[in-house]
Amino acid sequence: STHNDEVDYLVKQGIKSSRTIEREIQRLNRIENYRKEFIGDISHELKTPIFAIQGFIETLLNGALEDEEVNRDFLKKAMRNVNRLIYLTKDLMEISKLETGELKSEIEEIYLYEVLHDIIESLNYKAEKENIKLIVHDFDKNIKVKADKNQVKQVLINLVENGIKYNVPNGKVEVNVFTKPKQPERVFVSVKDTGIGIDEKDIPRVTERFFRVDKSRSRERGGTGLGLAIVKHIMEAHGEKFNIESKPNKGSTFTISLRRLDPVQV
Ligand code: ADP
């Protein structure tokens, strides 16, 4: 097995201390448990949409096909579940690459304004569809940060989409870019919503993969339970901070920090 190979390798390398080997075994056990848990979680997540699709197709084949209206309705429902599987697969591939370190952040000097500019149209569209007002407050167009552009986009998309998904009718999502005099080398981006908020006890858990406060609400909104886990990984890969403040029935504010280029002298 992998463990024995690893122990053999360590012994060959002349590392004979049993403590070292013991620790290495523990590390490998942790990774293996983590993998097992991950596979268990994935199978569980795949089951729901797959069984739903099976159910719709079965009903159609058992005679519902003859009924034009039911026909269309069931195919639409099946399609929605196929789409769920597609999102899920996409997010799973992303998170597994982030977790194994396969996906390295490509740190570049980028304009924060450009990042927001690239994603705002599709986010506006989503907000409008849900009757949510999305406001991006003005900020210095010349602010440059050192970050992976696609990853920062992904982070902001996930946060704004959550702000839309977990909001109340006619709610608001606000994006703020700001600096703190005491940290001139950083720039902060916050995404604030007027939504349902998160219970204090759940705040530390929302970045765990597949954790959702309300499973049915998340599913109904096309959630995969992986969005915030991805955000957390990306921010860690950047060596930056990710902070959550939230009050049930008041709303939430998610804030990330980024390394600023040419920090202003304060
Ligand atoms: P999901 O795909 O379910 O949205 P996420 O990882 O993005 O998964 O979020 C995990 C859970 O955290 C969500 O299911 C929801 O319960 C909670 N959550 C995330 N963002 C917000 C928010 N802006 N307001 C309230 N709850 C949130």
Short mmCIF file of N, CA, C and O in Angstrom, two decimals, residues 197-246:
data_model
loop_
_atom_site.label_atom_id
_atom_site.label_comp_id
_atom_site.label_asym_id
_atom_site.label_seq_id
_atom_site.Cartn_x
_atom_site.Cartn_y
_atom_site.Cartn_z
N GLY A 197 -28.93 36.45 6.12
CA GLY A 197 -27.90 36.36 7.15
C GLY A 197 -27.57 34.93 7.55
O GLY A 197 -28.18 33.97 7.07
N ILE A 198 -26.59 34.81 8.42
CA ILE A 198 -26.13 33.48 8.85
C ILE A 198 -26.04 33.48 10.37
O ILE A 198 -25.52 34.42 10.97
N ASP A 199 -26.53 32.44 10.97
CA ASP A 199 -26.47 32.28 12.41
C ASP A 199 -25.01 32.24 12.85
O ASP A 199 -24.18 31.64 12.17
N GLU A 200 -24.73 32.84 14.00
CA GLU A 200 -23.35 32.94 14.48
C GLU A 200 -22.65 31.57 14.49
O GLU A 200 -21.50 31.45 14.09
N LYS A 201 -23.36 30.55 14.94
CA LYS A 201 -22.74 29.22 15.07
C LYS A 201 -22.38 28.62 13.70
O LYS A 201 -21.51 27.77 13.61
N ASP A 202 -23.09 29.07 12.65
CA ASP A 202 -22.84 28.50 11.33
C ASP A 202 -21.74 29.24 10.55
O ASP A 202 -21.21 28.70 9.58
N ILE A 203 -21.41 30.46 11.00
CA ILE A 203 -20.43 31.25 10.24
C ILE A 203 -19.12 30.48 9.99
O ILE A 203 -18.65 30.41 8.86
N PRO A 204 -18.54 29.84 11.04
CA PRO A 204 -17.28 29.12 10.76
C PRO A 204 -17.47 27.92 9.82
O PRO A 204 -16.51 27.43 9.25
N ARG A 205 -18.70 27.46 9.67
CA ARG A 205 -18.93 26.24 8.89
C ARG A 205 -19.21 26.48 7.41
O ARG A 205 -19.09 25.56 6.59
N VAL A 206 -19.63 27.71 7.06
CA VAL A 206 -20.07 27.93 5.67
C VAL A 206 -18.95 27.77 4.63
O VAL A 206 -19.23 27.60 3.45
N THR A 207 -17.68 27.78 5.09
CA THR A 207 -16.60 27.58 4.12
C THR A 207 -16.21 26.10 3.99
O THR A 207 -15.36 25.75 3.20
N GLU A 208 -16.88 25.23 4.79
CA GLU A 208 -16.65 23.79 4.62
C GLU A 208 -17.35 23.34 3.35
O GLU A 208 -18.47 23.77 3.08
N ARG A 209 -16.71 22.43 2.61
CA ARG A 209 -17.37 22.00 1.38
C ARG A 209 -18.66 21.26 1.71
O ARG A 209 -18.71 20.46 2.64
N PHE A 210 -19.65 21.53 0.93
CA PHE A 210 -20.99 20.93 1.00
C PHE A 210 -21.80 21.35 2.23
O PHE A 210 -22.90 20.85 2.43
N PHE A 211 -21.26 22.25 3.06
CA PHE A 211 -22.08 22.72 4.17
C PHE A 211 -23.07 23.77 3.67
O PHE A 211 -22.69 24.71 2.98
N ARG A 212 -24.34 23.60 3.97
CA ARG A 212 -25.33 24.63 3.66
C ARG A 212 -26.23 24.77 4.87
O ARG A 212 -26.60 23.78 5.49
N VAL A 213 -26.60 26.01 5.15
CA VAL A 213 -27.53 26.23 6.27
C VAL A 213 -28.87 25.59 5.91
O VAL A 213 -29.49 24.91 6.71
N ASP A 214 -29.31 25.84 4.67
CA ASP A 214 -30.61 25.34 4.23
C ASP A 214 -30.42 24.63 2.89
O ASP A 214 -30.31 25.26 1.85
N LYS A 215 -30.37 23.30 2.96
CA LYS A 215 -30.05 22.51 1.76
C LYS A 215 -31.02 22.77 0.62
O LYS A 215 -30.61 22.92 -0.53
N SER A 216 -32.33 22.83 0.94
CA SER A 216 -33.29 22.93 -0.15
C SER A 216 -33.22 24.30 -0.82
O SER A 216 -33.33 24.42 -2.02
N ARG A 217 -32.98 25.36 0.01
CA ARG A 217 -32.87 26.68 -0.58
C ARG A 217 -31.64 26.75 -1.50
O ARG A 217 -31.71 27.28 -2.61
N SER A 218 -30.54 26.20 -1.04
CA SER A 218 -29.33 26.20 -1.84
C SER A 218 -29.54 25.47 -3.16
O SER A 218 -29.18 25.96 -4.24
N ARG A 219 -30.14 24.27 -3.08
CA ARG A 219 -30.36 23.46 -4.29
C ARG A 219 -31.28 24.15 -5.27
O ARG A 219 -31.02 24.20 -6.47
N GLU A 220 -32.35 24.70 -4.71
CA GLU A 220 -33.36 25.36 -5.54
C GLU A 220 -32.74 26.53 -6.30
O GLU A 220 -33.13 26.85 -7.41
N ARG A 221 -31.73 27.17 -5.68
CA ARG A 221 -31.05 28.29 -6.32
C ARG A 221 -29.83 27.88 -7.14
O ARG A 221 -29.01 28.71 -7.49
N GLY A 222 -29.69 26.58 -7.34
CA GLY A 222 -28.58 26.11 -8.16
C GLY A 222 -27.25 26.07 -7.43
O GLY A 222 -26.19 26.05 -8.04
N GLY A 223 -27.29 26.08 -6.09
CA GLY A 223 -26.05 26.04 -5.32
C GLY A 223 -25.44 24.65 -5.28
O GLY A 223 -26.15 23.65 -5.42
N THR A 224 -24.13 24.59 -5.09
CA THR A 224 -23.45 23.30 -5.02
C THR A 224 -22.87 23.06 -3.63
O THR A 224 -22.39 21.97 -3.34
N GLY A 225 -22.89 24.08 -2.79
CA GLY A 225 -22.28 23.95 -1.47
C GLY A 225 -20.77 24.03 -1.51
O GLY A 225 -20.09 23.74 -0.53
N LEU A 226 -20.23 24.45 -2.66
CA LEU A 226 -18.77 24.50 -2.80
C LEU A 226 -18.23 25.92 -2.99
O LEU A 226 -17.03 26.16 -2.90
N GLY A 227 -19.15 26.86 -3.24
CA GLY A 227 -18.73 28.22 -3.59
C GLY A 227 -17.80 28.86 -2.58
O GLY A 227 -16.72 29.38 -2.94
N LEU A 228 -18.17 28.83 -1.32
CA LEU A 228 -17.34 29.49 -0.30
C LEU A 228 -16.08 28.70 0.03
O LEU A 228 -15.06 29.27 0.41
N ALA A 229 -16.16 27.36 -0.14
CA ALA A 229 -14.94 26.56 0.06
C ALA A 229 -13.91 26.95 -1.01
O ALA A 229 -12.72 27.09 -0.72
N ILE A 230 -14.39 27.18 -2.23
CA ILE A 230 -13.50 27.61 -3.32
C ILE A 230 -12.91 29.00 -2.99
O ILE A 230 -11.71 29.22 -3.14
N VAL A 231 -13.78 29.90 -2.52
CA VAL A 231 -13.30 31.25 -2.17
C VAL A 231 -12.19 31.16 -1.11
O VAL A 231 -11.13 31.77 -1.23
N LYS A 232 -12.45 30.35 -0.08
CA LYS A 232 -11.48 30.22 1.01
C LYS A 232 -10.13 29.70 0.48
O LYS A 232 -9.07 30.24 0.82
N HIS A 233 -10.20 28.66 -0.35
CA HIS A 233 -8.96 28.10 -0.92
C HIS A 233 -8.20 29.12 -1.73
O HIS A 233 -6.98 29.23 -1.64
N ILE A 234 -8.92 29.86 -2.57
CA ILE A 234 -8.25 30.84 -3.43
C ILE A 234 -7.59 31.92 -2.58
O ILE A 234 -6.43 32.29 -2.81
N MET A 235 -8.29 32.38 -1.56
CA MET A 235 -7.71 33.44 -0.73
C MET A 235 -6.49 32.91 0.03
O MET A 235 -5.50 33.61 0.18
N GLU A 236 -6.56 31.66 0.47
CA GLU A 236 -5.40 31.07 1.15
C GLU A 236 -4.22 30.95 0.20
O GLU A 236 -3.09 31.22 0.58
N ALA A 237 -4.51 30.55 -1.04
CA ALA A 237 -3.44 30.42 -2.03
C ALA A 237 -2.77 31.78 -2.29
O ALA A 237 -1.60 31.84 -2.67
N HIS A 238 -3.51 32.85 -2.09
CA HIS A 238 -2.96 34.19 -2.27
C HIS A 238 -2.29 34.70 -0.99
O HIS A 238 -1.73 35.79 -0.98
N GLY A 239 -2.41 33.93 0.08
CA GLY A 239 -1.89 34.38 1.37
C GLY A 239 -2.66 35.58 1.89
O GLY A 239 -2.10 36.44 2.58
N GLU A 240 -3.93 35.66 1.52
CA GLU A 240 -4.74 36.82 1.91
C GLU A 240 -5.91 36.41 2.79
O GLU A 240 -6.18 35.25 3.00
N LYS A 241 -6.59 37.45 3.29
CA LYS A 241 -7.65 37.21 4.27
C LYS A 241 -9.05 37.15 3.64
O LYS A 241 -9.31 37.75 2.60
N PHE A 242 -9.91 36.40 4.32
CA PHE A 242 -11.30 36.28 3.91
C PHE A 242 -12.14 36.34 5.18
O PHE A 242 -11.98 35.51 6.07
N ASN A 243 -12.97 37.34 5.29
CA ASN A 243 -13.68 37.57 6.54
C ASN A 243 -15.20 37.60 6.32
O ASN A 243 -15.68 38.12 5.32
N ILE A 244 -15.92 37.03 7.28
CA ILE A 244 -17.38 37.00 7.18
C ILE A 244 -18.00 37.65 8.41
O ILE A 244 -17.64 37.31 9.54
N GLU A 245 -18.88 38.59 8.16
CA GLU A 245 -19.68 39.16 9.25
C GLU A 245 -21.13 38.98 8.86
O GLU A 245 -21.49 39.25 7.72
N SER A 246 -21.95 38.54 9.80
CA SER A 246 -23.33 38.31 9.42
C SER A 246 -24.26 38.31 10.62
O SER A 246 -23.87 37.95 11.73
#
